[in-house]
mmCIF file of C-alpha atoms in Angstrom:
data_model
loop_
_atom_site.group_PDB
_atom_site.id
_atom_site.type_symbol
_atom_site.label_atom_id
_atom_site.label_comp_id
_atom_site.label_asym_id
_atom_site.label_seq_id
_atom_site.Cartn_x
_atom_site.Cartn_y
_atom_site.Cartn_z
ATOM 1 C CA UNK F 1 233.128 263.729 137.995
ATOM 2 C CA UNK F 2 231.527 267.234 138.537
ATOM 3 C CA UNK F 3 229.961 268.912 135.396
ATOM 4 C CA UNK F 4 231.897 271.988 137.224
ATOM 5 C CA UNK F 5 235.436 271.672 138.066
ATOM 6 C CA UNK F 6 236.589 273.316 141.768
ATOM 7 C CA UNK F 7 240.014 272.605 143.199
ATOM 8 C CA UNK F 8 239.671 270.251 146.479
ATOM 9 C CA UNK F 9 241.366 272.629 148.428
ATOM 10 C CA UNK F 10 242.411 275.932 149.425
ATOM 11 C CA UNK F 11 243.881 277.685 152.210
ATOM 12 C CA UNK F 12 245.682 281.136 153.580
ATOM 13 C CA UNK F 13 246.204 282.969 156.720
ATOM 14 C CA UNK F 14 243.917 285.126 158.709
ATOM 15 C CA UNK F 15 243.398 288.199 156.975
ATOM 16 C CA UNK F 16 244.752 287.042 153.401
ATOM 17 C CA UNK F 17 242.624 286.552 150.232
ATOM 18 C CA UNK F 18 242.154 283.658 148.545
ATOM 19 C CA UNK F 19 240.018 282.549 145.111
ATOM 20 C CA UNK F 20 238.016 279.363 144.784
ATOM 21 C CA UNK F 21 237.642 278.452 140.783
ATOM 22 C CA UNK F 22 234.895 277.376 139.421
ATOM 23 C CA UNK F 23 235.751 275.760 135.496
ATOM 24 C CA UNK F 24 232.207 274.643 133.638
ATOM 25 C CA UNK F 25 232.445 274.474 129.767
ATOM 26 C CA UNK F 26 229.542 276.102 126.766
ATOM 27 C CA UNK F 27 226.986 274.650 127.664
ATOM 28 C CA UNK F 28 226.690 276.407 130.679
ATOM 29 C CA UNK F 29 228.779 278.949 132.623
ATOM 30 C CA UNK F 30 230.200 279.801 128.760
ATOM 31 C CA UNK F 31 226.636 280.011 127.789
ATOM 32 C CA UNK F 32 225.701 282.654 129.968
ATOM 33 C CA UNK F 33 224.261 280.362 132.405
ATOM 34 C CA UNK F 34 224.504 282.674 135.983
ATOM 35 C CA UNK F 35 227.045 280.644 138.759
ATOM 36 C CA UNK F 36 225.856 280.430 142.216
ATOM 37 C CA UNK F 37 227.741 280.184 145.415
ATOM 38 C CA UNK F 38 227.220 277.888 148.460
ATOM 39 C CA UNK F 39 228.705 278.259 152.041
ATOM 40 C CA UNK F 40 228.492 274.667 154.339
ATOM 41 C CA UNK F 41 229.845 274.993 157.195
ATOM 42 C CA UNK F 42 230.650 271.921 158.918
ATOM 43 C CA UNK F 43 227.490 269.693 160.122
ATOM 44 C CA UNK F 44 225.077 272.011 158.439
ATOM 45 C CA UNK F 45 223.501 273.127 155.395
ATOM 46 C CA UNK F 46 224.367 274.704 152.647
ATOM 47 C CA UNK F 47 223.965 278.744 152.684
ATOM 48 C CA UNK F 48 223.583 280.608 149.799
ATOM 49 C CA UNK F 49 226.823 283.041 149.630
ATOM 50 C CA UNK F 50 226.402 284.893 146.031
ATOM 51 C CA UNK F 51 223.682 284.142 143.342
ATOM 52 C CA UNK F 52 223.615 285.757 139.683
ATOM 53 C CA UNK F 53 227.711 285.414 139.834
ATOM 54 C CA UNK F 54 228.174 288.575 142.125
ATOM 55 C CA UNK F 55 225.210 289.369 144.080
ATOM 56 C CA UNK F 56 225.499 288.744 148.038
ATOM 57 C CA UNK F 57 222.157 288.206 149.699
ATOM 58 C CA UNK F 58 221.352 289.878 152.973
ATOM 59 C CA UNK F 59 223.206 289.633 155.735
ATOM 60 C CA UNK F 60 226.783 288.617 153.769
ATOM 61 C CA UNK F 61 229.704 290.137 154.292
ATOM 62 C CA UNK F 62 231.169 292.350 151.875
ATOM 63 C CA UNK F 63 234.487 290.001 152.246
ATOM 64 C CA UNK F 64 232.680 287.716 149.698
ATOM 65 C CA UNK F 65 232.438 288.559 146.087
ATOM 66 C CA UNK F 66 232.098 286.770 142.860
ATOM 67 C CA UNK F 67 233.033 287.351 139.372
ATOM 68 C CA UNK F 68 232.489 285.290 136.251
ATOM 69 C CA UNK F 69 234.212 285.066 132.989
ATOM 70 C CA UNK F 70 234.015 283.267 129.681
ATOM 71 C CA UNK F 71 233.348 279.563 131.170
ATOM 72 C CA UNK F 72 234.857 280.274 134.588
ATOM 73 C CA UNK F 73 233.788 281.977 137.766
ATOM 74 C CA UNK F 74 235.411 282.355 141.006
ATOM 75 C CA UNK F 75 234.757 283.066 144.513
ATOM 76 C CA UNK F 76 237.113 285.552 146.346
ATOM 77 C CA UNK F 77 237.191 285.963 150.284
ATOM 78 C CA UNK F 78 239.147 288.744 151.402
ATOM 79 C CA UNK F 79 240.615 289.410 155.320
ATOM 80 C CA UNK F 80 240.243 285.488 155.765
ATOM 81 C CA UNK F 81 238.762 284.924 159.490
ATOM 82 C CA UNK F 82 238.849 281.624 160.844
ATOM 83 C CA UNK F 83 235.165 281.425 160.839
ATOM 84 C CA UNK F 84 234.938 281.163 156.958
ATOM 85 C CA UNK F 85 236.858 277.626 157.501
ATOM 86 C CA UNK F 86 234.185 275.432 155.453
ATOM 87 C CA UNK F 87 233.379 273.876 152.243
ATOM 88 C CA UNK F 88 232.087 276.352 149.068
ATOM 89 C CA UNK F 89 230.191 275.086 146.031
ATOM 90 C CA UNK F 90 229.625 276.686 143.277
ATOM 91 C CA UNK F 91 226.458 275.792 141.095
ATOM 92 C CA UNK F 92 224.679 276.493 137.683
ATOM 93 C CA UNK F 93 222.277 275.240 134.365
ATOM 94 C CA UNK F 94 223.765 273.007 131.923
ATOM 95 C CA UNK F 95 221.516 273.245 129.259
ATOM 96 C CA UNK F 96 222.925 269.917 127.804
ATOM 97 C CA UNK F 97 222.070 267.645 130.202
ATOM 98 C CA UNK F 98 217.876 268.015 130.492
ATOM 99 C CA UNK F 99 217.431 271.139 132.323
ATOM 100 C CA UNK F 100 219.810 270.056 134.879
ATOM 101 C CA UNK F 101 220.831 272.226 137.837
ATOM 102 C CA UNK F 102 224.871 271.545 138.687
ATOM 103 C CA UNK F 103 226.872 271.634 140.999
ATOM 104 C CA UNK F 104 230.928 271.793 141.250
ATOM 105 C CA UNK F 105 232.598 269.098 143.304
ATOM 106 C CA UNK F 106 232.921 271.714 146.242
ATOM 107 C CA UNK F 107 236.313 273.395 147.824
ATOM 108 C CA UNK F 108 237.481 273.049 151.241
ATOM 109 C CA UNK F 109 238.863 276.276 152.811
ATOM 110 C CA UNK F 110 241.050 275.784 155.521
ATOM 111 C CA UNK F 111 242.358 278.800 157.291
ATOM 112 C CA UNK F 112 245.706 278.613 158.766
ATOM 113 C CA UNK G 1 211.435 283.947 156.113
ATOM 114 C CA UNK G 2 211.174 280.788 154.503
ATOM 115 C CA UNK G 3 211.170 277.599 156.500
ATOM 116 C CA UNK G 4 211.657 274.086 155.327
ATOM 117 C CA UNK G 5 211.390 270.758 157.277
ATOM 118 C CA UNK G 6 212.296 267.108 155.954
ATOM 119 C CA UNK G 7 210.894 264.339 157.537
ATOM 120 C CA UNK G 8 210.827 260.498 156.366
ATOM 121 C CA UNK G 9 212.681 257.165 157.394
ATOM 122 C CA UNK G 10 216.594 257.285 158.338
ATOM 123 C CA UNK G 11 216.633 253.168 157.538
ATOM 124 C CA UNK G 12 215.338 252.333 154.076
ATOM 125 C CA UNK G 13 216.488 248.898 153.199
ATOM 126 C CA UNK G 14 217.689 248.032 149.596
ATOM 127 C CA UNK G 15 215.689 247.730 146.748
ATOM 128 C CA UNK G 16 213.048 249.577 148.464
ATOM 129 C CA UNK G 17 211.475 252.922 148.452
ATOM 130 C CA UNK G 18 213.171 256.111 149.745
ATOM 131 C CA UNK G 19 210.171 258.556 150.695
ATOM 132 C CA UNK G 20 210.890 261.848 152.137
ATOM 133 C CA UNK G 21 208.276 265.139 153.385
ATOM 134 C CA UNK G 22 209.290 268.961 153.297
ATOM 135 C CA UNK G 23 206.926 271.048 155.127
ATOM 136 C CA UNK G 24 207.307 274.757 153.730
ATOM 137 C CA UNK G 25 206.136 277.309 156.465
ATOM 138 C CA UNK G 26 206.575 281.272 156.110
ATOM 139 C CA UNK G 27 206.374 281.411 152.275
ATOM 140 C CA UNK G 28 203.567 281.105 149.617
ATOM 141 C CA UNK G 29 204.130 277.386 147.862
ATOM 142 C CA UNK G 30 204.241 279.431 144.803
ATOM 143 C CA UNK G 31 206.939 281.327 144.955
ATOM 144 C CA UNK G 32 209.636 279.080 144.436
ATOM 145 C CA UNK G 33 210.536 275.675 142.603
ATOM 146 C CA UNK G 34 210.709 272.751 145.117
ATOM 147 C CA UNK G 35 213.834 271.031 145.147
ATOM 148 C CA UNK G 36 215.681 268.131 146.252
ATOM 149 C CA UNK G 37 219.150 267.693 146.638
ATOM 150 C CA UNK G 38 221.766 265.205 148.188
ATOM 151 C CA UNK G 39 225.013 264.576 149.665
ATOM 152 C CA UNK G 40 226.304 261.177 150.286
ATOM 153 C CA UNK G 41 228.688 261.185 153.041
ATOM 154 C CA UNK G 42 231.849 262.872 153.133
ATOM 155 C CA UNK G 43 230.675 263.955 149.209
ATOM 156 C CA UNK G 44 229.745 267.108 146.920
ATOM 157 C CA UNK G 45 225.881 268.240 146.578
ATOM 158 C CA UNK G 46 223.795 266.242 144.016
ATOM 159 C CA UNK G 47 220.285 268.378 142.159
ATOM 160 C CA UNK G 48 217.648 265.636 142.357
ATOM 161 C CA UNK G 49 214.550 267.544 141.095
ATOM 162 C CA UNK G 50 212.101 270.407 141.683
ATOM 163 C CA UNK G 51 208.674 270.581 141.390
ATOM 164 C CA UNK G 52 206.804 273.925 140.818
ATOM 165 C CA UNK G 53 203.319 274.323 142.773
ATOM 166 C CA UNK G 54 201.293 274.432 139.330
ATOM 167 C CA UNK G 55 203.064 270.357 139.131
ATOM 168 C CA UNK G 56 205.950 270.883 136.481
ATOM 169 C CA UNK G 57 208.436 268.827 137.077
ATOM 170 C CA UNK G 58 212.618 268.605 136.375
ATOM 171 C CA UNK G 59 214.946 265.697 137.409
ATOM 172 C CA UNK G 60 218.026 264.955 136.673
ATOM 173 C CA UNK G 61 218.745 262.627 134.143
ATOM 174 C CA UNK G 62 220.602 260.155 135.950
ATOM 175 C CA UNK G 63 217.869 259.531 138.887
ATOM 176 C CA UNK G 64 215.091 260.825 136.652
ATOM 177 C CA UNK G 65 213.560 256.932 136.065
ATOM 178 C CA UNK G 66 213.509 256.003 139.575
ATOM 179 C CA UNK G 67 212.461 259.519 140.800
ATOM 180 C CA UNK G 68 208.962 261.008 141.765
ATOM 181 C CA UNK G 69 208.364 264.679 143.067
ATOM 182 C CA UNK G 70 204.898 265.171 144.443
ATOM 183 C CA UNK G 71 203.263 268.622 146.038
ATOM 184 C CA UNK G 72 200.522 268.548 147.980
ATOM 185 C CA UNK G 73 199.727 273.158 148.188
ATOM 186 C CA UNK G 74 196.910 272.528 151.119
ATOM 187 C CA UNK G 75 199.392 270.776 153.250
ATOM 188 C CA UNK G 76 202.798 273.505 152.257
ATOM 189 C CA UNK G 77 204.348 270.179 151.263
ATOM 190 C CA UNK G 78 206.018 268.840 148.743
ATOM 191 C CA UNK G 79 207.319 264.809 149.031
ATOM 192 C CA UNK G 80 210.122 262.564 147.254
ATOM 193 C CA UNK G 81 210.383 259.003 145.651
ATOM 194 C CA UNK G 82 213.121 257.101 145.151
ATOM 195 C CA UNK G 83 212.263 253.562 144.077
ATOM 196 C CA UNK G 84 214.730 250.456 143.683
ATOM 197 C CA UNK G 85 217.520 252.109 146.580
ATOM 198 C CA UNK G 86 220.951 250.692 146.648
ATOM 199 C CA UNK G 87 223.932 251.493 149.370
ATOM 200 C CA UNK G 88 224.793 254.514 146.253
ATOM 201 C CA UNK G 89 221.681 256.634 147.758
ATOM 202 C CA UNK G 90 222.882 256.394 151.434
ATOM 203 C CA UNK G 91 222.972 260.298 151.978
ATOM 204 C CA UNK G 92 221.326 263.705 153.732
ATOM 205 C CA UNK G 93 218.345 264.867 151.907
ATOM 206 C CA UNK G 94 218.141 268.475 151.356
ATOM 207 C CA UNK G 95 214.613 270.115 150.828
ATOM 208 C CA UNK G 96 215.339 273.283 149.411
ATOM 209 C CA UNK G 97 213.524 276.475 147.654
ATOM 210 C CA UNK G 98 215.120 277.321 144.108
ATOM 211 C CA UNK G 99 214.452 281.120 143.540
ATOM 212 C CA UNK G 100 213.581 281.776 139.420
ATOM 213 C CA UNK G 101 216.604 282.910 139.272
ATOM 214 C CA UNK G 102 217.619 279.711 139.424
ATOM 215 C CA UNK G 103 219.503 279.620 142.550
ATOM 216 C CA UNK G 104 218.626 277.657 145.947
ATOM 217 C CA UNK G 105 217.930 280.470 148.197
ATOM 218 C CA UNK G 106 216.602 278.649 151.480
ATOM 219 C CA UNK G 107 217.263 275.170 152.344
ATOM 220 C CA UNK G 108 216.211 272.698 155.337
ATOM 221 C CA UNK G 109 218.196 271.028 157.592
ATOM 222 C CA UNK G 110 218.809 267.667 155.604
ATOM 223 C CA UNK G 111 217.741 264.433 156.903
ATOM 224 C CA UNK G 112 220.187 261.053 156.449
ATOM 225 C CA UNK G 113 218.665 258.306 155.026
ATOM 226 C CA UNK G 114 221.102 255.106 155.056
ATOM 227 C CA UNK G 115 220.257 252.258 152.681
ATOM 228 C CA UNK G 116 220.707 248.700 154.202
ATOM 229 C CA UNK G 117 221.308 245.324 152.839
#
């Protein structure tokens, strides 16, 4: 069981939107805590996607954007291209477990 | 650009010691905290530890008694432990760099280690 909650699955069309949800509780997305976003395509490493809850590093596309509220954040991927097909984790601090760094159980994307 | 390498055993038989290398290249060893992280097969991602180049450590609590993160700065390396293995730690090792803003911001390829009986 995840510290952070992500549905198992999501899907949509080429070209839709869809959100990935990322649920933690106070002690940390609620406690200010910044959520992280990973890309992992299949066979490979993770790729960091967005980091301090809506910043995209170089060289990601503007179709990816995250938002955080309260003890939730989500991922949103707009004009869906079959190329995003992969699994997305989000990740933070839980200050009640040691200085841990978390991660949610991860989200498959499949694009229809 | 920051680089990372793993490189250990793929077979590590039970009960035994799980010891992995990253070799950091294009990056100064301290700039970033060190990290670790798994992903048993077909599973989610897993924070194992991170060690910072001055030799501060942070493990998570449920591996933290069986786990040992070393750096070696003349090398660019930084090594893991994992004593006392069962078939639970079968999984790819990730070496990755966590930026202090807490997030992982360059990872290696991962390595699979299997634990055998």
């Amino acid at each position: 069981q995840s510290v952070l909650t992500q549905p198992p699955s999501v899907s949509g069309a080429p070209g839709q939107r869809v959100t990935i949800s990322c649920t933690g509780s106070s002690s940390n997305i609620g406690a200010g805590y910044d959520v992280h976003w990973y890309q992992q395509l299949p066979g490979t490493a993770p790729k960091l996607l967005i980091y301090g809850n809506n910043n995209r590093p170089s060289g990601v596309p503007d179709r990816f954007s995250g938002s955080k509220s309260g003890t939730s954040a989500s991922l949103a991927i707009s004009g869906l291209q079959a190329e995003d097909e992969a699994d997305y984790y989000c990740q933070s601090y839980d200050s009640s477990l040691s200085g841990s760094r978390v991660f949610g159980g991860g989200t498959k994307l499949t694009v229809l | 650009q920051v680089q990372l390498q793993e490189s250990g055993p793929g077979l590590v038989k039970a009960s035994e010691t799980l010891s992995l290398t990253c070799t950091v290249s294009g990056g100064s060893i301290s700039s970033y905290y060190w990290s670790w992280i798994r992903q048993p097969p077909g599973k989610g991602l897993e924070w194992i530890g991170y060690i910072y180049y001055s030799g501060s450590t942070n493990h998570n609590p449920s591996l933290k008694s069986r786990v040992t993160i070393s750096v070696d700065t003349s090398k660019n390396q930084f090594s893991l432990k994992l004593n006392s293995v069962t078939a639970a730690d079968t999984a790819v090792y990730y070496c990755a760099a966590m930026d202090h803003a807490e997030h992982f911001q360059y990872w290696g390829q991962g390595t699979l280690v299997t634990v055998s009986s």
